[in-house]
């Protein structure tokens, strides 16, 4: 049986990148490696849509979030945390460890925090040093209006920290045009790599804040050190350079297609996935859905964990369920990076078959047809 990884991270890695990852491990302080870092940094700036440096860290995505926060926010600094799920909460949890004061603006599960809520919070807390948010809240499938957040935050002294881990290279994200001060992503989502690398872009406004933050308490995640070394195309410590070799291949693939074309293709895939779930009679969970992951509610009377287990065991389809209080209640279909429309159709077909087997009244093919219709009508 063929296995298909359709989770919202990690996501599948293209064959040409896997082949690159199979090569022998070279020494890391060489001119070839400096050339490699220079090349991927330039391509990352293209993917981030930024002129600012993009720093590559050897850690999972959360390390990039921690680096952004700890460098910008002094102890006791006030952070407005926009929270629509567990990844929005993560910013607050990181801040807590470093003694930041969190002002939480929380949306009900499945909803997004609105720009109006942010405007109000900024007016109430003019002393905030940072605002944290999540572009694609992977736990619920909600997307935030980061462009609107950016406009509001740009008028204040605060910096905007964006977790774009499951969004970057999957849905529109314009770091400079949207006034994002620190944009974070990880390697295992839409960048089509295994886990192990985090990337952080840092705007001039954020550098100014970092330079004026003498109380920065971090050794490994010191972004000033990373910036200084990057000027020589070096990293402070041993990078996961085999992953950087793979990254070069994946980034060339992204460049070849063009980032705006990818956004368009992904938006269509997401529309098809939503139509597919609705077509088989399921409700969608996210009021403002992301383009990288589609979340459907498990119908009443159906055991969500059993549904996912059957999909994997009987059809090789690995989808994700809900976390914490959403366990068993939702299914999450990732469709970022190297997941194409036929993978999505396979997932929808599998969900229909398993739902029918479990006694849910679904006519096989209805969801698949609804999804196909979206592509058929696309121009
Ligand atoms: C996957 C994900 C993370 C976590 O990244 P790790 O690589 O597991 O540290 C954080 N935020 C979002 C939105 C994610 O999708």
CSV table of C-alpha atoms and ligand atoms in Angstrom, one decimal:
chain,number,residue,atom,x,y,z
A,1,UNK,CA,0.0,0.0,0.0
A,2,UNK,CA,1.2,3.5,-0.8
A,3,UNK,CA,1.5,5.9,2.2
A,4,UNK,CA,0.5,9.5,1.8
A,5,UNK,CA,1.5,12.0,4.4
A,6,UNK,CA,-1.3,14.6,4.5
A,7,UNK,CA,-0.7,16.3,7.9
A,8,UNK,CA,-0.2,20.0,8.3
A,9,UNK,CA,3.5,19.4,9.2
A,10,UNK,CA,5.6,17.5,8.6
A,11,UNK,CA,4.7,17.5,5.0
A,12,UNK,CA,6.1,15.3,2.2
A,13,UNK,CA,9.6,16.0,0.7
A,14,UNK,CA,10.1,16.0,-3.1
A,15,UNK,CA,12.2,13.2,-4.6
A,16,UNK,CA,15.0,15.6,-5.8
A,17,UNK,CA,15.4,17.0,-2.3
A,18,UNK,CA,15.5,13.5,-0.8
A,19,UNK,CA,18.3,12.6,-3.2
A,20,UNK,CA,20.2,15.7,-2.1
A,21,UNK,CA,19.8,14.7,1.5
A,22,UNK,CA,21.2,11.2,0.8
A,23,UNK,CA,24.7,12.7,-0.1
A,24,UNK,CA,27.7,12.3,2.2
A,25,UNK,CA,28.0,15.0,5.0
A,26,UNK,CA,30.7,17.5,4.1
A,27,UNK,CA,32.7,19.8,6.4
A,28,UNK,CA,30.7,22.9,7.2
A,29,UNK,CA,33.3,25.8,7.2
A,30,UNK,CA,34.2,25.9,3.6
A,31,UNK,CA,33.7,28.3,0.7
A,32,UNK,CA,31.1,26.0,-0.8
A,33,UNK,CA,29.1,26.1,2.4
A,34,UNK,CA,29.4,29.9,2.5
A,35,UNK,CA,28.2,30.0,-1.1
A,36,UNK,CA,25.3,27.7,-0.2
A,37,UNK,CA,24.2,29.9,2.8
A,38,UNK,CA,24.4,33.0,0.6
A,39,UNK,CA,22.3,31.4,-2.1
A,40,UNK,CA,19.6,30.0,0.2
A,41,UNK,CA,19.4,33.3,2.1
A,42,UNK,CA,18.7,35.2,-1.1
A,43,UNK,CA,16.0,32.7,-2.1
A,44,UNK,CA,14.5,32.8,1.3
A,45,UNK,CA,14.3,36.6,1.0
A,46,UNK,CA,12.3,36.1,-2.2
A,47,UNK,CA,10.0,33.6,-0.5
A,48,UNK,CA,9.5,35.9,2.5
A,49,UNK,CA,9.1,38.9,0.2
A,50,UNK,CA,11.6,40.9,2.2
A,51,UNK,CA,14.7,42.9,1.7
A,52,UNK,CA,15.7,42.3,5.4
A,53,UNK,CA,18.1,39.5,6.4
A,54,UNK,CA,16.5,36.1,6.9
A,55,UNK,CA,18.4,34.2,9.6
A,56,UNK,CA,18.6,30.5,9.5
A,57,UNK,CA,18.6,28.7,12.9
A,58,UNK,CA,19.1,25.1,13.6
A,59,UNK,CA,16.0,24.3,15.6
A,60,UNK,CA,12.4,23.5,15.0
A,61,UNK,CA,10.0,26.3,14.2
A,62,UNK,CA,9.4,27.1,17.9
A,63,UNK,CA,13.0,28.0,18.3
A,64,UNK,CA,12.5,30.7,15.7
A,65,UNK,CA,9.6,32.0,17.7
A,66,UNK,CA,11.6,32.0,20.9
A,67,UNK,CA,14.5,33.8,19.1
A,68,UNK,CA,12.2,36.5,17.7
A,69,UNK,CA,10.6,37.1,21.1
A,70,UNK,CA,13.6,36.9,23.4
A,71,UNK,CA,15.7,39.3,21.3
A,72,UNK,CA,13.0,41.9,20.8
A,73,UNK,CA,11.2,41.9,24.2
A,74,UNK,CA,13.0,42.8,27.4
A,75,UNK,CA,12.0,41.2,30.7
A,76,UNK,CA,8.8,42.8,31.9
A,77,UNK,CA,8.1,44.1,28.4
A,78,UNK,CA,4.5,44.1,27.4
A,79,UNK,CA,3.3,41.8,24.5
A,80,UNK,CA,-0.1,41.8,23.1
A,81,UNK,CA,-0.8,38.2,22.2
A,82,UNK,CA,-3.4,37.5,19.6
A,83,UNK,CA,-4.7,34.0,20.3
A,84,UNK,CA,-7.0,31.8,18.2
A,85,UNK,CA,-5.5,28.4,19.2
A,86,UNK,CA,-2.6,26.6,20.7
A,87,UNK,CA,0.0,28.2,18.4
A,88,UNK,CA,-1.1,31.7,19.3
A,89,UNK,CA,-0.8,30.5,22.9
A,90,UNK,CA,2.7,29.4,22.3
A,91,UNK,CA,3.9,33.0,21.9
A,92,UNK,CA,2.4,33.8,25.4
A,93,UNK,CA,4.0,30.7,26.9
A,94,UNK,CA,7.4,31.7,25.5
A,95,UNK,CA,7.0,35.2,26.8
A,96,UNK,CA,6.1,33.9,30.3
A,97,UNK,CA,9.4,32.0,30.6
A,98,UNK,CA,11.3,35.3,29.8
A,99,UNK,CA,9.3,37.4,32.2
A,100,UNK,CA,7.3,39.3,29.6
A,101,UNK,CA,3.9,40.6,30.5
A,102,UNK,CA,1.2,39.1,28.2
A,103,UNK,CA,-2.0,40.9,27.3
A,104,UNK,CA,-4.1,38.1,25.8
A,105,UNK,CA,-6.7,38.8,23.1
A,106,UNK,CA,-8.4,35.6,22.5
A,107,UNK,CA,-10.9,34.4,19.9
A,108,UNK,CA,-13.2,31.5,20.4
A,109,UNK,CA,-12.0,28.2,18.8
A,110,UNK,CA,-12.6,28.3,15.0
A,111,UNK,CA,-12.7,32.1,14.9
A,112,UNK,CA,-10.0,34.7,14.1
A,113,UNK,CA,-8.9,37.7,16.2
A,114,UNK,CA,-10.2,40.8,14.3
A,115,UNK,CA,-8.1,43.9,13.5
A,116,UNK,CA,-10.7,45.9,15.5
A,117,UNK,CA,-9.8,43.9,18.6
A,118,UNK,CA,-6.1,44.6,18.0
A,119,UNK,CA,-6.8,48.3,17.4
A,120,UNK,CA,-8.5,48.5,20.8
A,121,UNK,CA,-5.7,46.6,22.5
A,122,UNK,CA,-3.1,48.9,21.0
A,123,UNK,CA,-5.1,52.0,22.2
A,124,UNK,CA,-5.4,50.5,25.7
A,125,UNK,CA,-1.7,49.5,25.9
A,126,UNK,CA,0.4,52.2,24.2
A,127,UNK,CA,3.4,50.9,26.1
A,128,UNK,CA,3.3,47.4,24.3
A,129,UNK,CA,6.7,46.5,22.9
A,130,UNK,CA,5.4,43.7,20.6
A,131,UNK,CA,2.3,42.1,19.2
A,132,UNK,CA,2.4,38.4,18.5
A,133,UNK,CA,0.1,36.5,16.1
A,134,UNK,CA,-0.3,33.5,13.9
A,135,UNK,CA,-0.8,33.7,10.2
A,136,UNK,CA,-2.2,30.2,9.8
A,137,UNK,CA,-3.4,28.8,13.1
A,138,UNK,CA,-2.7,25.2,12.3
A,139,UNK,CA,-4.7,23.8,15.3
A,140,UNK,CA,-8.0,25.1,14.0
A,141,UNK,CA,-7.3,26.0,10.4
A,142,UNK,CA,-8.0,29.7,10.9
A,143,UNK,CA,-6.1,32.4,9.0
A,144,UNK,CA,-5.5,35.9,10.4
A,145,UNK,CA,-5.6,39.2,8.5
A,146,UNK,CA,-2.0,39.9,9.1
A,147,UNK,CA,-1.9,42.6,6.5
A,148,UNK,CA,-4.5,44.6,8.6
A,149,UNK,CA,-2.6,43.8,11.8
A,150,UNK,CA,0.6,45.2,10.2
A,151,UNK,CA,-1.0,48.5,9.2
A,152,UNK,CA,-2.1,49.0,12.8
A,153,UNK,CA,1.1,48.0,14.5
A,154,UNK,CA,3.2,50.1,12.1
A,155,UNK,CA,1.7,53.2,13.5
A,156,UNK,CA,3.0,52.4,17.0
A,157,UNK,CA,6.4,51.8,18.5
A,158,UNK,CA,5.6,48.0,18.9
A,159,UNK,CA,6.9,45.3,16.6
A,160,UNK,CA,4.8,42.7,14.9
A,161,UNK,CA,5.9,39.1,15.5
A,162,UNK,CA,4.3,36.6,13.1
A,163,UNK,CA,4.3,32.8,13.3
A,164,UNK,CA,4.0,32.0,9.6
A,165,UNK,CA,5.3,28.4,10.2
A,166,UNK,CA,2.4,26.7,8.4
A,167,UNK,CA,1.7,29.6,6.1
A,168,UNK,CA,4.9,30.8,4.4
A,169,UNK,CA,5.2,29.5,0.8
A,170,UNK,CA,1.6,28.2,1.1
A,171,UNK,CA,-0.4,31.4,1.3
A,172,UNK,CA,0.1,35.0,0.7
A,173,UNK,CA,2.6,36.5,3.1
A,174,UNK,CA,4.3,39.8,2.2
A,175,UNK,CA,6.8,40.4,5.0
A,176,UNK,CA,7.8,44.0,4.0
A,177,UNK,CA,4.5,45.2,2.5
A,178,UNK,CA,2.6,44.0,5.5
A,179,UNK,CA,5.0,45.6,8.0
A,180,UNK,CA,5.9,42.3,9.6
A,181,UNK,CA,8.9,42.9,11.9
A,182,UNK,CA,9.8,39.3,12.6
A,183,UNK,CA,8.4,36.6,10.4
A,184,UNK,CA,9.1,33.0,11.5
A,185,UNK,CA,8.8,29.8,9.6
A,186,UNK,CA,10.1,26.2,9.9
A,187,UNK,CA,11.5,23.8,7.4
A,188,UNK,CA,8.9,21.0,7.6
A,189,UNK,CA,5.8,22.7,6.4
A,190,UNK,CA,5.5,24.4,3.0
A,191,UNK,CA,9.3,24.6,2.4
A,192,UNK,CA,9.2,20.8,1.7
A,193,UNK,CA,12.0,19.7,4.0
A,194,UNK,CA,12.3,17.5,7.0
A,195,UNK,CA,12.1,19.2,10.4
A,196,UNK,CA,15.3,20.9,11.8
A,197,UNK,CA,15.5,24.4,10.5
A,198,UNK,CA,13.8,27.7,11.6
A,199,UNK,CA,14.0,30.9,9.7
A,200,UNK,CA,13.4,34.4,11.0
A,201,UNK,CA,13.3,37.7,9.1
A,202,UNK,CA,14.1,40.8,11.1
A,203,UNK,CA,13.0,44.3,10.0
A,204,UNK,CA,15.0,47.5,10.6
A,205,UNK,CA,12.4,48.5,13.3
A,206,UNK,CA,13.0,45.2,15.1
A,207,UNK,CA,16.8,45.5,14.8
A,208,UNK,CA,16.5,48.9,16.4
A,209,UNK,CA,14.6,47.4,19.3
A,210,UNK,CA,17.1,44.5,19.5
A,211,UNK,CA,20.0,46.9,19.6
A,212,UNK,CA,18.4,48.8,22.4
A,213,UNK,CA,17.6,45.7,24.5
A,214,UNK,CA,20.6,45.2,26.7
A,215,UNK,CA,18.8,42.7,28.9
A,216,UNK,CA,18.6,40.1,26.1
A,217,UNK,CA,19.0,36.8,27.9
A,218,UNK,CA,19.9,34.2,25.3
A,219,UNK,CA,23.1,32.5,24.2
A,220,UNK,CA,22.1,30.1,21.4
A,221,UNK,CA,19.4,32.4,19.9
A,222,UNK,CA,21.4,35.6,19.9
A,223,UNK,CA,20.2,37.2,16.6
A,224,UNK,CA,22.8,39.9,16.7
A,225,UNK,CA,25.5,37.3,16.6
A,226,UNK,CA,23.6,35.5,13.8
A,227,UNK,CA,23.3,38.7,11.8
A,228,UNK,CA,27.0,39.5,12.2
A,229,UNK,CA,28.1,36.0,11.1
A,230,UNK,CA,25.7,36.1,8.2
A,231,UNK,CA,27.6,39.1,6.8
A,232,UNK,CA,30.4,36.5,6.1
A,233,UNK,CA,27.8,33.9,5.1
A,234,UNK,CA,28.6,32.0,8.3
A,235,UNK,CA,26.5,30.8,11.3
A,236,UNK,CA,27.6,31.1,14.9
A,237,UNK,CA,27.4,27.3,15.5
A,238,UNK,CA,27.4,24.2,13.4
A,239,UNK,CA,24.3,24.6,11.1
A,240,UNK,CA,22.2,21.6,10.0
A,241,UNK,CA,24.0,22.1,6.7
A,242,UNK,CA,22.8,18.8,5.1
A,243,UNK,CA,19.3,20.3,5.5
A,244,UNK,CA,20.6,23.5,3.9
A,245,UNK,CA,21.7,21.5,0.9
A,246,UNK,CA,18.2,20.1,0.6
A,247,UNK,CA,16.7,23.6,1.2
A,248,UNK,CA,18.6,24.9,-1.9
A,249,UNK,CA,16.8,22.3,-4.0
A,250,UNK,CA,13.4,23.0,-2.5
A,251,UNK,CA,13.8,26.7,-2.9
A,252,UNK,CA,14.8,26.4,-6.6
A,253,UNK,CA,11.5,24.5,-7.1
A,254,UNK,CA,9.6,27.3,-5.5
A,255,UNK,CA,11.5,29.9,-7.5
A,256,UNK,CA,10.8,28.0,-10.7
A,257,UNK,CA,7.0,28.1,-10.1
A,258,UNK,CA,7.0,31.6,-8.7
A,259,UNK,CA,5.7,32.5,-5.2
A,260,UNK,CA,2.6,34.3,-6.4
A,261,UNK,CA,1.7,31.3,-8.6
A,262,UNK,CA,2.1,29.1,-5.6
A,263,UNK,CA,-0.2,31.3,-3.5
A,264,UNK,CA,-2.8,31.1,-6.3
A,265,UNK,CA,-2.5,27.3,-6.7
A,266,UNK,CA,-2.7,26.8,-3.0
A,267,UNK,CA,-5.8,29.0,-2.6
A,268,UNK,CA,-7.5,26.9,-5.3
A,269,UNK,CA,-6.5,23.6,-3.6
A,270,UNK,CA,-7.9,24.9,-0.3
A,271,UNK,CA,-11.1,26.0,-2.0
A,272,UNK,CA,-11.4,22.5,-3.5
A,273,UNK,CA,-10.7,20.8,-0.1
A,274,UNK,CA,-13.4,22.9,1.5
A,275,UNK,CA,-15.9,22.1,-1.3
A,276,UNK,CA,-15.0,18.4,-1.0
A,277,UNK,CA,-15.7,18.2,2.7
A,278,UNK,CA,-19.0,20.2,2.3
A,279,UNK,CA,-19.9,18.0,-0.6
A,280,UNK,CA,-19.9,14.9,1.6
A,281,UNK,CA,-22.0,16.7,4.2
A,282,UNK,CA,-19.3,17.8,6.7
A,283,UNK,CA,-19.1,21.2,8.3
A,284,UNK,CA,-16.0,23.2,8.2
A,285,UNK,CA,-14.4,24.3,11.5
A,286,UNK,CA,-12.6,27.6,10.6
A,287,UNK,CA,-14.7,30.7,10.1
A,288,UNK,CA,-11.8,32.4,8.2
A,289,UNK,CA,-10.0,29.4,6.7
A,290,UNK,CA,-6.3,29.2,5.8
A,291,UNK,CA,-5.0,28.0,2.4
A,292,UNK,CA,-2.5,25.5,3.9
A,293,UNK,CA,-4.8,23.3,6.0
A,294,UNK,CA,-8.5,22.5,5.9
A,295,UNK,CA,-10.3,21.5,9.1
A,296,UNK,CA,-13.6,19.7,9.1
A,297,UNK,CA,-15.8,18.8,12.0
A,298,UNK,CA,-16.3,15.1,12.7
A,299,UNK,CA,-20.1,14.4,12.4
A,300,UNK,CA,-22.0,13.6,15.6
A,301,UNK,CA,-22.0,9.9,16.4
A,302,UNK,CA,-18.7,9.3,14.6
A,303,UNK,CA,-15.5,8.6,16.5
A,304,UNK,CA,-12.9,10.9,15.1
A,305,UNK,CA,-9.9,8.9,16.3
A,306,UNK,CA,-11.3,5.7,14.8
A,307,UNK,CA,-11.9,7.5,11.5
A,308,UNK,CA,-8.3,8.7,11.4
A,309,UNK,CA,-7.1,5.2,12.4
A,310,UNK,CA,-9.1,3.5,9.6
A,311,UNK,CA,-7.9,6.1,7.0
A,312,UNK,CA,-4.3,5.2,7.8
A,313,UNK,CA,-4.6,1.5,8.3
A,314,UNK,CA,-6.9,0.7,5.4
A,315,UNK,CA,-5.9,3.4,2.8
A,316,UNK,CA,-2.4,4.7,3.9
A,317,UNK,CA,-3.8,8.2,4.3
A,318,UNK,CA,-2.3,10.0,7.2
A,319,UNK,CA,-4.3,13.0,8.3
A,320,UNK,CA,-4.2,14.8,11.6
A,321,UNK,CA,-6.9,15.0,14.3
A,322,UNK,CA,-7.6,17.7,16.9
A,323,UNK,CA,-5.4,18.5,19.8
A,324,UNK,CA,-6.4,19.0,23.5
A,325,UNK,CA,-10.2,19.6,23.7
A,326,UNK,CA,-10.6,19.1,20.0
A,327,UNK,CA,-9.3,15.6,20.1
A,328,UNK,CA,-11.7,13.3,18.2
A,329,UNK,CA,-13.8,16.3,17.1
A,330,UNK,CA,-12.0,17.5,14.0
A,331,UNK,CA,-9.9,16.2,11.2
A,332,UNK,CA,-7.1,18.3,9.7
A,333,UNK,CA,-6.0,17.9,6.1
A,334,UNK,CA,-2.7,19.5,5.2
A,335,UNK,CA,-2.2,20.6,1.6
A,336,UNK,CA,0.9,22.7,1.6
A,337,UNK,CA,4.2,22.2,-0.1
A,338,UNK,CA,4.6,18.9,-2.0
A,339,UNK,CA,0.9,17.9,-1.7
A,340,UNK,CA,-1.0,18.3,-4.9
A,341,UNK,CA,-4.6,18.2,-6.0
A,342,UNK,CA,-4.6,14.5,-6.6
A,343,UNK,CA,-3.4,13.8,-3.1
A,344,UNK,CA,-6.3,16.0,-1.8
A,345,UNK,CA,-8.7,14.0,-4.0
A,346,UNK,CA,-7.3,10.8,-2.6
A,347,UNK,CA,-7.8,12.1,1.0
A,348,UNK,CA,-11.4,13.1,0.2
A,349,UNK,CA,-12.2,9.7,-1.4
A,350,UNK,CA,-10.7,7.9,1.6
A,351,UNK,CA,-12.8,10.0,4.1
A,352,UNK,CA,-15.9,9.2,2.1
A,353,UNK,CA,-15.2,5.5,2.1
A,354,UNK,CA,-14.4,5.3,5.8
A,355,UNK,CA,-17.4,7.5,6.8
A,356,UNK,CA,-19.7,5.2,4.8
A,357,UNK,CA,-18.2,2.2,6.4
A,358,UNK,CA,-18.8,3.8,9.8
A,359,UNK,CA,-22.5,4.2,9.1
A,360,UNK,CA,-22.5,7.9,8.1
A,361,UNK,CA,-24.9,8.6,5.2
A,362,UNK,CA,-22.6,9.6,2.4
A,363,UNK,CA,-22.7,8.8,-1.3
A,364,UNK,CA,-19.2,8.0,-2.3
A,365,UNK,CA,-17.9,10.4,-4.9
A,366,UNK,CA,-19.9,13.5,-3.9
A,367,UNK,CA,-17.1,15.2,-2.1
A,368,UNK,CA,-14.6,14.2,-4.7
A,369,UNK,CA,-16.9,15.6,-7.5
A,370,UNK,CA,-17.4,18.9,-5.6
A,371,UNK,CA,-13.6,19.3,-5.3
A,372,UNK,CA,-13.0,18.4,-8.9
A,373,UNK,CA,-15.6,21.0,-9.9
A,374,UNK,CA,-13.5,23.8,-8.3
A,375,UNK,CA,-10.5,22.9,-10.5
A,376,UNK,CA,-12.7,22.4,-13.5
A,377,UNK,CA,-14.0,25.9,-13.2
A,378,UNK,CA,-10.6,27.5,-12.5
A,379,UNK,CA,-9.2,29.7,-15.1
B,1,LIG,C1,4.0,23.4,13.1
B,1,LIG,C2,3.8,24.7,13.8
B,1,LIG,C3,4.5,25.2,14.8
B,1,LIG,C4,5.5,24.4,15.6
B,1,LIG,O1,6.7,24.2,15.0
B,1,LIG,P1,7.8,23.2,15.5
B,1,LIG,O2,8.6,23.0,14.3
B,1,LIG,O3,7.0,22.0,15.9
B,1,LIG,O4,8.5,23.8,16.6
B,1,LIG,C5,4.3,26.5,15.3
B,1,LIG,N1,3.3,27.3,14.8
B,1,LIG,C6,2.5,26.8,13.8
B,1,LIG,C7,1.5,27.7,13.2
B,1,LIG,C8,2.7,25.5,13.2
B,1,LIG,O5,1.9,25.1,12.2
